[in-house]
Amino acid sequence: MSREVGDLEAKRQEADALKQQLDELRRQADNAQEILRQAAEQEIRLSVLATEKIMLEQHVQELKALSDKERPAAEEVRKLESALDDMRREQADLRATLDALRSELHAREQNIAQLKKQEVDGQEALVMLQHQVQGARQETEQARDTLTQAKEALAKTQSAIRARQADVVALEARKAALDRKVEELEGSANGNPAAQDLWAPYRDLLRAPEGFKNSFPGGEDKMPDEKTALRHFREVLTDKGLLFPQRVIDAFHTSLKCHDINPLTVLAGVSGTGKTLLPIAYARVMGMHSLVISVQPRWDSPQDMFGFYNYMEKQYKATDLSRALLCMDPYNYPRRKYPMLGDPWAQNRMLLVLLDEMNLARTEYYFSEFLSKLELRRLVKDADKPVDRKDAEIELDVGPGKGVRFPLWVGPNVLFVGTMNEDETTQTLSDKVLDRSNVLRFGKPSDTKAHQDGCDTLNIPLSEKFLSWERWKSWIRHFETGAPWSAAVQKTITLLNAAMDDVGRPFGYRMRDAFLEYVANYPLVNEADRFNLAVADQIEQKVLPKLRGIDCTTKRAASCLQDLERIIAPLGDSELAKAFKSARDESMSIGMFQWRGVVRAPQTVAKI
């Protein structure tokens, strides 16, 4: 029984388990139905979404098509908006212009009203002025009569003054002679034979050179200006068959005008090309006193130029240069004390000193100290004051004469020119002399018949009138930064110095200033591009000579020569460009730079 109960209980439990499984299956069936229902709904939804997707894709295609059509329209709208902005700005500008025009119109209306009033006032003033002019004419007639009378009185007074001046000169000469006589008598009375004639050892010095006896009887030439004087000089040369190139004449004339910063003008080159003839002819035609000094190979000190005291003879052996400079010195040798020096015309005359063949001796030995003194003249503030001019004066060695001094002030009215032949018998110029000089080189003549046979300086007519220092000084111009060519020339100088620095031959402020002064003084420098000719001259005269002896085989030398060629090319001086190219090619073959100058064709017609 108990076993059956146990089986029954087991079956009951099994039935419960089956019931639970059945319930679970029912729930799963319900879930499956729910899932099937949801799946059916999802299928319906997916179908709807697929339809919507198709419709959306169609909308996208339509929007894309509309966007393609809208892009040009948007660009057009942007352009229209930009144009509208431009029109608004233009309208604002037009309004501002209109306002300005209205203001200007108003101002002009006021000016017109004022001018009308001034016209009325002017007519009244004109009537009054006519009355005044009539009265002035009457006064002018009276003044002319008075002036005529005054001129006649002045002429009589001047005649009387000249007569008195002659008397004064004679009296001063007599006084000087009496003063010397008194000194002699005082020395004799005191038993001092050396004081009997204080000036006796210097009689050779205290006399005018032979060339100074002609004092230009026609007086001062007050009429010609610089342009006229240069034209006349060329015409005289042409008439005498001396066909110097115009560029050479202009360069020589300009170099002399720059004597304050370049105290020496050097004419160098082939012998027999007119280097000596040109300065002498210039002095004769222009109305300058001239002095030719032949340099000797033995010269080795300034005494060879100025003379010396001979201790054996107890006499000063003077030279024509020292005598001439005494005559030209307006400060240290007044004629009242030194009447033996002649007329006191030195202050207002010009003297040209020519050192012929100056490089037969070493220029530095006999001329260097004197050249430094000439350069110091620029620093003298007031030449009337002895203390100011002291450092720029030359002191002659006059021996043991007690209380006797012979200082020399070489004024700016004394010009120095030197000639030099370039051959195996001569010396080259040092950089010191080159920096203080303008060197004009005379190449071999292209036409050996350019000068007429037998023509010399004696055939050149001597001017009847003299060129005054005041007239010469009025021709001299100084560099100004406002000149139309100033910037171009200073740029060229900078390029030149950079090129020269490549080979260790740069130049300083003195040469720069001399360069600018030369350009400023070139004839008609402001016309056309004539300043380029002056620049070309300075390259020829001052820059290229500094290249002598450089090693042309180095890269720096080649670079320097190329830079110089580029600087020369735009100056328009074909003769200089040709000469430079020839010198460069020749120098490359021999290894060292040699500059032989420019051969310029002579011109028979003066262009200025």
XYZ file of C-alpha atoms in Angstrom:
608
model
C 0.000 0.000 0.000
C 2.695 2.303 0.940
C 4.448 1.494 -2.276
C 1.420 2.483 -4.272
C 1.132 5.704 -2.339
C 4.714 6.416 -3.170
C 4.086 5.708 -6.845
C 1.010 7.851 -6.759
C 2.948 10.670 -5.175
C 5.634 10.342 -7.788
C 3.105 10.447 -10.557
C 1.431 13.427 -8.972
C 4.764 15.245 -8.893
C 5.445 14.198 -12.476
C 2.000 15.533 -13.422
C 2.794 18.822 -11.718
C 6.058 18.998 -13.584
C 4.329 18.306 -16.858
C 1.749 20.940 -16.018
C 4.513 23.465 -15.380
C 6.143 22.498 -18.674
C 2.799 22.933 -20.389
C 2.313 26.316 -18.826
C 5.805 27.259 -19.957
C 5.076 26.067 -23.480
C 1.877 28.073 -23.483
C 3.785 31.137 -22.399
C 6.390 30.507 -25.095
C 3.588 30.065 -27.622
C 2.085 33.351 -26.496
C 5.492 34.971 -26.770
C 5.994 33.484 -30.194
C 2.630 34.827 -31.303
C 3.601 38.216 -29.886
C 6.904 38.036 -31.738
C 5.090 36.995 -34.903
C 2.699 39.884 -34.427
C 5.602 42.302 -33.878
C 7.426 40.796 -36.878
C 4.322 41.370 -38.967
C 4.199 44.930 -37.739
C 7.924 45.338 -38.464
C 7.396 44.021 -41.969
C 4.583 46.506 -42.461
C 6.775 49.266 -41.035
C 9.719 48.224 -43.177
C 7.477 48.294 -46.201
C 6.355 51.790 -45.242
C 9.971 52.858 -44.623
C 11.010 51.428 -47.972
C 8.278 53.427 -49.602
C 9.306 56.528 -47.663
C 12.940 55.882 -48.627
C 12.013 55.772 -52.281
C 10.033 58.949 -51.903
C 12.907 60.549 -49.923
C 15.397 59.604 -52.611
C 13.122 61.201 -55.153
C 12.974 64.336 -52.964
C 16.766 64.318 -52.674
C 17.117 64.107 -56.444
C 14.663 66.961 -56.825
C 16.532 69.041 -54.181
C 19.832 68.313 -55.904
C 18.399 69.445 -59.191
C 17.061 72.599 -57.504
C 20.489 73.205 -55.861
C 22.226 73.006 -59.239
C 19.782 75.576 -60.550
C 20.106 77.760 -57.422
C 23.970 78.055 -57.516
C 24.190 80.372 -60.599
C 21.324 82.369 -59.178
C 23.188 82.790 -55.863
C 26.351 83.865 -57.731
C 24.305 86.362 -59.680
C 22.768 87.653 -56.448
C 26.269 88.035 -54.940
C 27.449 89.995 -57.977
C 24.396 92.211 -57.826
C 24.970 92.861 -54.110
C 28.665 93.752 -54.826
C 27.625 96.068 -57.651
C 25.052 97.639 -55.336
C 27.794 98.281 -52.731
C 30.005 99.864 -55.419
C 27.162 102.084 -56.523
C 26.536 103.129 -52.919
C 30.221 104.036 -52.478
C 30.274 105.864 -55.818
C 27.154 107.739 -54.757
C 28.884 108.754 -51.520
C 31.962 109.924 -53.472
C 29.757 111.878 -55.857
C 28.002 113.516 -52.933
C 31.399 114.463 -51.414
C 32.580 115.790 -54.785
C 29.356 117.722 -55.188
C 29.798 119.241 -51.735
C 33.416 120.180 -52.602
C 32.328 121.722 -55.905
C 29.657 123.677 -54.129
C 32.234 124.941 -51.619
C 34.668 125.791 -54.433
C 31.894 127.571 -56.355
C 31.043 129.552 -53.282
C 34.721 130.459 -52.747
C 35.095 131.471 -56.400
C 32.011 133.609 -56.206
C 33.549 135.336 -53.207
C 36.873 135.706 -55.082
C 35.068 137.177 -58.083
C 33.354 139.669 -55.846
C 36.678 140.511 -54.239
C 38.409 140.806 -57.631
C 35.705 143.129 -58.847
C 36.284 145.261 -55.797
C 40.058 145.106 -56.375
C 39.513 146.060 -60.014
C 37.685 149.159 -58.940
C 40.393 149.935 -56.386
C 43.094 149.141 -59.010
C 41.609 151.569 -61.506
C 41.698 154.242 -58.866
C 45.274 153.279 -57.946
C 46.226 153.253 -61.646
C 45.059 156.818 -62.022
C 47.120 157.776 -58.981
C 50.106 155.773 -60.289
C 49.953 157.527 -63.646
C 50.180 160.833 -61.836
C 53.124 159.490 -59.814
C 54.870 158.164 -62.974
C 54.528 161.542 -64.583
C 56.101 163.109 -61.517
C 58.824 160.404 -61.435
C 59.691 161.081 -65.082
C 60.222 164.689 -64.289
C 62.355 163.738 -61.263
C 64.305 161.242 -63.444
C 65.132 163.933 -65.962
C 66.365 166.101 -63.160
C 68.333 163.159 -61.679
C 69.944 162.464 -65.067
C 71.141 166.014 -65.263
C 72.453 165.735 -61.711
C 74.106 162.356 -62.510
C 75.826 163.774 -65.564
C 77.217 166.561 -63.479
C 78.239 164.061 -60.775
C 80.014 161.831 -63.323
C 81.969 164.780 -64.615
C 82.911 165.705 -61.070
C 83.797 162.046 -60.310
C 86.014 161.820 -63.383
C 87.875 164.920 -62.270
C 88.133 163.507 -58.723
C 89.396 160.119 -59.973
C 91.967 161.832 -62.124
C 93.103 163.804 -59.113
C 93.158 160.612 -56.995
C 95.286 158.773 -59.570
C 97.685 161.672 -59.582
C 97.770 161.620 -55.788
C 98.240 157.825 -55.758
C 101.243 158.155 -58.040
C 102.615 160.762 -55.665
C 101.918 158.462 -52.681
C 103.707 155.519 -54.350
C 106.660 157.725 -55.148
C 106.732 159.079 -51.608
C 106.451 155.587 -50.111
C 109.326 154.400 -52.296
C 111.350 157.411 -51.227
C 110.430 156.750 -47.568
C 111.506 153.100 -47.871
C 114.798 154.174 -49.400
C 115.290 156.729 -46.630
C 114.408 154.083 -44.001
C 117.067 151.795 -45.408
C 119.511 154.681 -45.498
C 118.728 155.412 -41.851
C 119.343 151.755 -40.967
C 122.654 151.875 -42.813
C 123.670 155.079 -41.083
C 122.603 153.730 -37.669
C 124.545 150.550 -38.289
C 127.602 152.504 -39.413
C 127.340 154.777 -36.373
C 127.111 151.771 -34.061
C 130.072 150.069 -35.711
C 127.931 147.186 -37.065
C 128.898 146.579 -40.724
C 126.264 143.811 -41.121
C 123.502 146.327 -40.503
C 124.740 148.760 -43.140
C 122.512 147.119 -45.731
C 119.990 144.757 -44.150
C 118.431 143.768 -47.452
C 121.608 143.459 -49.491
C 121.785 139.623 -49.271
C 118.224 139.379 -50.630
C 118.346 141.711 -53.598
C 118.111 138.717 -55.922
C 114.835 137.789 -54.225
C 113.321 141.264 -54.015
C 112.756 141.878 -57.700
C 109.910 140.995 -60.025
C 110.446 138.199 -62.580
C 110.911 139.213 -66.201
C 107.526 137.814 -67.166
C 105.775 140.186 -64.770
C 106.832 143.339 -66.550
C 103.885 143.159 -68.960
C 100.972 144.293 -66.823
C 98.189 144.022 -69.433
C 97.911 147.670 -70.593
C 94.220 147.314 -71.407
C 93.311 146.973 -67.719
C 90.765 144.541 -66.306
C 88.473 142.620 -68.652
C 85.066 143.120 -67.025
C 82.812 141.990 -69.858
C 83.023 138.242 -70.701
C 81.351 135.552 -68.641
C 82.762 132.043 -68.321
C 80.930 130.685 -71.362
C 82.100 133.554 -73.578
C 85.689 133.300 -72.325
C 85.851 129.547 -73.057
C 84.389 130.015 -76.527
C 86.940 132.727 -77.281
C 89.786 130.471 -76.100
C 88.661 127.654 -78.406
C 88.292 130.038 -81.327
C 91.848 131.317 -80.840
C 93.229 127.767 -80.709
C 91.298 126.780 -83.814
C 92.460 129.912 -85.651
C 96.070 128.970 -84.858
C 95.571 125.368 -85.955
C 95.674 123.935 -82.417
C 92.799 121.475 -82.470
C 92.564 120.279 -78.880
C 89.495 118.114 -78.135
C 86.676 120.022 -76.481
C 86.570 117.476 -73.642
C 90.253 118.121 -72.884
C 89.737 121.900 -72.771
C 86.664 121.563 -70.550
C 88.490 119.133 -68.241
C 91.545 121.410 -67.969
C 89.411 124.491 -67.269
C 87.321 122.629 -64.663
C 90.404 121.203 -62.924
C 91.844 124.705 -62.481
C 88.570 125.870 -60.920
C 88.859 123.050 -58.341
C 92.317 124.189 -57.183
C 91.153 124.700 -53.575
C 90.676 120.941 -53.062
C 92.941 119.719 -55.895
C 95.833 122.221 -55.853
C 97.632 120.584 -58.772
C 96.489 119.815 -62.314
C 98.735 117.267 -64.064
C 98.955 116.797 -67.835
C 100.567 113.403 -68.481
C 101.228 111.213 -71.468
C 103.107 110.985 -74.719
C 105.759 113.589 -75.413
C 104.923 116.212 -78.033
C 101.111 116.150 -77.679
C 100.659 119.756 -76.522
C 100.817 119.237 -72.751
C 103.024 122.315 -72.263
C 101.399 124.363 -74.984
C 97.842 124.087 -73.634
C 98.353 125.751 -70.198
C 100.573 128.513 -71.603
C 98.058 129.281 -74.359
C 95.269 129.232 -71.774
C 97.043 131.801 -69.593
C 97.865 134.093 -72.533
C 94.336 134.117 -73.975
C 92.529 134.286 -70.626
C 94.653 137.180 -69.360
C 96.667 135.435 -66.634
C 100.289 135.952 -65.716
C 102.244 132.764 -66.298
C 105.535 131.287 -65.145
C 107.192 128.216 -66.664
C 109.583 126.265 -64.432
C 111.652 123.441 -65.936
C 112.079 120.699 -63.347
C 115.583 119.168 -63.247
C 116.431 115.522 -62.458
C 118.689 116.592 -59.573
C 115.877 118.294 -57.612
C 115.530 116.761 -54.173
C 114.217 119.504 -51.848
C 111.920 122.570 -51.770
C 115.029 124.753 -52.102
C 115.200 123.775 -55.751
C 111.841 125.471 -56.227
C 112.229 128.518 -53.988
C 115.979 129.115 -53.854
C 118.433 129.001 -50.962
C 120.874 131.075 -48.967
C 124.472 130.658 -50.151
C 126.570 130.781 -46.999
C 129.784 131.151 -48.989
C 128.627 134.182 -50.953
C 126.278 135.389 -48.191
C 123.585 135.912 -50.793
C 120.141 134.407 -51.270
C 119.915 132.649 -54.640
C 116.307 133.197 -55.639
C 114.208 131.523 -58.325
C 111.557 133.033 -60.564
C 108.936 131.124 -58.555
C 109.949 132.636 -55.213
C 110.121 136.110 -56.797
C 106.709 135.673 -58.398
C 105.111 134.435 -55.174
C 106.502 137.450 -53.315
C 104.916 139.693 -55.939
C 101.583 137.848 -55.614
C 101.555 137.895 -51.790
C 99.208 140.726 -50.751
C 99.809 140.381 -46.993
C 103.507 139.948 -46.197
C 105.015 142.328 -48.801
C 103.145 145.638 -48.971
C 104.531 147.915 -51.673
C 105.067 150.756 -49.257
C 107.796 148.620 -47.659
C 108.854 146.671 -50.785
C 108.516 149.092 -53.722
C 111.130 147.133 -55.654
C 108.500 144.390 -56.279
C 106.598 146.633 -58.695
C 102.955 147.684 -58.934
C 100.640 146.470 -56.140
C 98.278 144.618 -58.452
C 98.805 141.137 -57.004
C 95.599 140.922 -54.979
C 93.388 141.028 -58.050
C 95.439 139.181 -60.683
C 95.806 135.518 -61.642
C 99.083 133.591 -61.929
C 99.460 130.190 -63.588
C 102.639 128.317 -62.610
C 103.685 125.499 -64.928
C 106.073 122.820 -63.624
C 107.326 121.412 -66.910
C 108.318 117.714 -66.890
C 107.705 117.639 -63.163
C 108.419 113.910 -62.826
C 112.018 114.070 -64.032
C 112.692 114.165 -60.271
C 110.781 112.543 -57.421
C 107.832 114.886 -56.936
C 107.559 113.989 -53.241
C 111.091 115.295 -52.584
C 110.629 118.853 -53.797
C 106.853 119.419 -53.985
C 105.159 117.287 -51.312
C 105.576 119.740 -48.408
C 104.468 122.644 -50.570
C 101.448 120.642 -51.766
C 100.414 120.090 -48.145
C 100.630 123.835 -47.505
C 98.431 124.517 -50.527
C 95.867 122.068 -49.202
C 95.845 123.774 -45.783
C 94.586 126.969 -47.409
C 91.059 125.517 -47.187
C 91.241 125.598 -43.389
C 92.194 129.272 -43.168
C 89.171 131.184 -41.882
C 90.478 134.715 -42.358
C 93.605 135.215 -44.474
C 93.802 138.847 -43.317
C 94.846 137.566 -39.875
C 98.503 136.395 -39.702
C 97.696 133.875 -36.963
C 95.047 132.196 -39.148
C 97.220 131.824 -42.226
C 100.440 130.923 -40.397
C 100.151 127.123 -40.804
C 99.482 127.465 -44.537
C 102.469 129.727 -45.238
C 105.861 128.696 -46.619
C 108.888 130.005 -44.726
C 111.900 130.613 -46.966
C 115.275 129.598 -45.567
C 117.018 132.989 -45.727
C 120.096 132.216 -43.681
C 121.382 133.946 -40.556
C 119.993 137.424 -41.275
C 119.040 138.914 -37.911
C 115.361 139.835 -37.792
C 114.801 138.966 -41.454
C 111.914 136.608 -42.375
C 110.390 135.786 -45.719
C 107.052 133.987 -45.175
C 105.031 133.227 -48.320
C 101.274 133.170 -48.491
C 100.216 131.496 -51.742
C 96.730 132.807 -52.365
C 93.912 131.083 -54.285
C 94.703 133.313 -57.283
C 97.843 131.224 -57.939
C 97.185 128.063 -59.994
C 99.647 125.170 -60.367
C 99.898 122.908 -63.411
C 102.426 120.150 -64.029
C 103.350 118.219 -67.145
C 104.922 114.770 -67.155
C 106.120 112.453 -69.880
C 105.583 108.787 -69.189
C 108.694 106.895 -70.267
C 111.610 104.986 -68.760
C 113.391 108.195 -67.647
C 110.597 109.526 -65.446
C 109.139 108.839 -62.009
C 105.542 107.864 -61.218
C 103.321 109.967 -58.950
C 102.584 108.777 -55.422
C 99.038 108.289 -54.118
C 99.416 111.464 -52.040
C 100.000 113.549 -55.175
C 97.323 111.684 -57.147
C 94.702 112.240 -54.439
C 95.380 115.982 -54.509
C 95.513 116.301 -58.285
C 93.462 115.935 -61.401
C 95.494 113.923 -63.915
C 94.654 114.521 -67.592
C 96.348 111.930 -69.792
C 97.258 112.707 -73.379
C 97.339 109.552 -75.481
C 99.056 109.221 -78.810
C 97.394 111.521 -81.358
C 95.021 109.835 -83.777
C 95.907 112.445 -86.393
C 99.541 113.559 -86.393
C 98.627 116.594 -88.510
C 96.011 117.928 -86.111
C 98.328 120.816 -85.150
C 99.790 123.094 -87.779
C 103.521 122.869 -88.323
C 105.600 125.432 -86.498
C 102.851 126.609 -84.156
C 104.026 127.507 -80.673
C 102.974 129.726 -77.801
C 104.566 132.784 -79.405
C 101.841 132.631 -82.055
C 99.120 132.773 -79.392
C 97.998 136.389 -78.942
C 98.472 137.795 -75.447
C 95.314 139.322 -74.075
C 95.345 143.096 -73.776
C 93.284 142.881 -70.576
C 93.795 140.791 -67.486
C 91.379 138.333 -65.892
C 90.756 139.459 -62.324
C 90.602 137.205 -59.296
C 87.095 138.462 -58.568
C 85.960 137.468 -62.071
C 87.604 134.031 -61.781
C 86.079 133.508 -58.320
C 82.606 134.233 -59.711
C 83.037 131.259 -62.071
C 83.702 128.832 -59.207
C 80.704 126.853 -57.924
C 80.410 124.592 -54.896
C 78.526 121.314 -54.626
C 74.926 121.535 -53.406
C 72.788 118.532 -52.457
C 69.829 120.066 -54.277
C 71.514 119.860 -57.682
C 69.461 117.802 -60.204
C 72.368 115.398 -60.705
C 73.375 115.120 -57.025
C 71.747 111.764 -56.177
C 72.917 110.045 -59.371
C 76.534 111.197 -58.950
C 76.700 110.225 -55.272
C 75.339 106.771 -56.116
C 78.019 106.385 -58.790
C 80.724 107.402 -56.295
C 79.466 104.750 -53.848
C 79.598 102.065 -56.566
C 83.098 103.175 -57.606
C 84.402 103.007 -54.059
C 82.908 99.551 -53.549
C 84.603 98.338 -56.741
C 87.951 99.861 -55.732
C 87.676 98.304 -52.281
C 87.709 94.847 -53.906
C 91.369 95.406 -54.859
C 92.367 97.331 -51.737
C 92.330 100.764 -53.410
C 89.325 102.552 -51.836
C 89.237 106.342 -51.525
C 88.207 108.656 -48.701
C 86.206 111.822 -48.064
C 88.757 114.106 -49.747
C 88.476 112.333 -53.075
C 84.678 112.152 -52.762
C 84.468 115.893 -52.118
C 86.881 116.598 -54.980
C 84.740 114.422 -57.269
C 81.584 116.396 -56.403
C 83.334 119.782 -56.722
C 84.578 118.817 -60.179
C 81.080 117.894 -61.355
C 79.637 121.101 -59.886
C 82.203 123.232 -61.784
C 81.904 121.471 -65.146
C 80.796 123.875 -67.926
C 77.009 123.831 -68.427
C 76.724 120.835 -66.097
C 72.949 121.234 -65.687
C 72.228 121.012 -69.423
C 71.109 117.651 -70.863
C 73.214 114.923 -69.219
C 76.548 116.763 -69.234
C 77.149 115.749 -65.617
C 77.849 112.251 -66.984
C 80.794 113.699 -68.938
C 82.162 115.207 -65.719
C 81.760 111.844 -63.944
C 83.581 110.128 -66.815
C 86.399 112.700 -66.526
C 86.872 112.003 -62.826
C 86.935 108.239 -63.396
C 89.609 108.802 -66.033
C 91.596 111.326 -63.971
C 91.366 110.061 -60.381
C 90.019 106.507 -60.236
C 91.743 104.538 -62.993
C 95.272 105.827 -62.166
C 94.873 104.283 -58.671
C 94.619 100.824 -60.266
C 98.174 100.839 -61.574
C 100.092 97.711 -60.678
C 97.174 95.556 -59.439
C 97.387 91.827 -60.173
C 94.763 91.308 -62.880
C 94.833 87.512 -62.557
C 92.931 87.448 -59.240
C 89.162 87.042 -58.917
C 88.881 90.299 -56.970
C 90.659 92.219 -59.713
C 88.434 90.673 -62.372
C 85.344 91.576 -60.316
C 86.608 95.159 -59.844
C 87.256 95.641 -63.566
C 83.838 94.210 -64.457
C 82.128 96.571 -61.999
C 84.034 99.539 -63.424
C 83.024 98.563 -66.937
C 79.350 98.451 -65.859
C 79.690 101.897 -64.249
C 81.384 103.443 -67.292
C 78.959 102.018 -69.889
C 75.885 104.231 -69.147
C 77.935 107.464 -69.011
C 77.841 107.848 -72.783
C 81.626 108.287 -73.161
C 82.452 105.798 -75.902
C 86.120 106.875 -76.038
C 86.602 106.193 -72.322
C 84.789 102.838 -72.587
C 86.984 101.839 -75.524
C 90.205 102.932 -73.779
C 89.240 101.093 -70.579
C 88.444 97.872 -72.455
C 91.763 98.103 -74.293
C 93.659 98.695 -71.025
C 91.858 95.800 -69.353
C 92.603 93.383 -72.203
C 96.241 94.439 -72.332
C 96.583 94.205 -68.565
C 95.088 90.690 -68.513
C 97.774 89.571 -70.958
C 100.687 91.040 -68.975
C 99.214 90.417 -65.513
C 99.272 94.025 -64.201
C 96.898 96.920 -64.900
C 98.285 99.738 -67.044
C 96.332 102.928 -67.787
C 97.471 104.964 -70.799
C 94.701 107.523 -70.964
C 92.020 108.261 -73.547
C 92.683 109.279 -77.111
C 90.070 111.916 -77.951
C 89.439 113.262 -81.418
C 90.103 117.014 -81.798
C 87.155 119.217 -82.762
C 87.373 122.258 -84.984
C 84.079 123.818 -83.890
C 83.471 124.992 -80.355
C 80.104 123.707 -79.142
C 79.856 125.926 -76.093
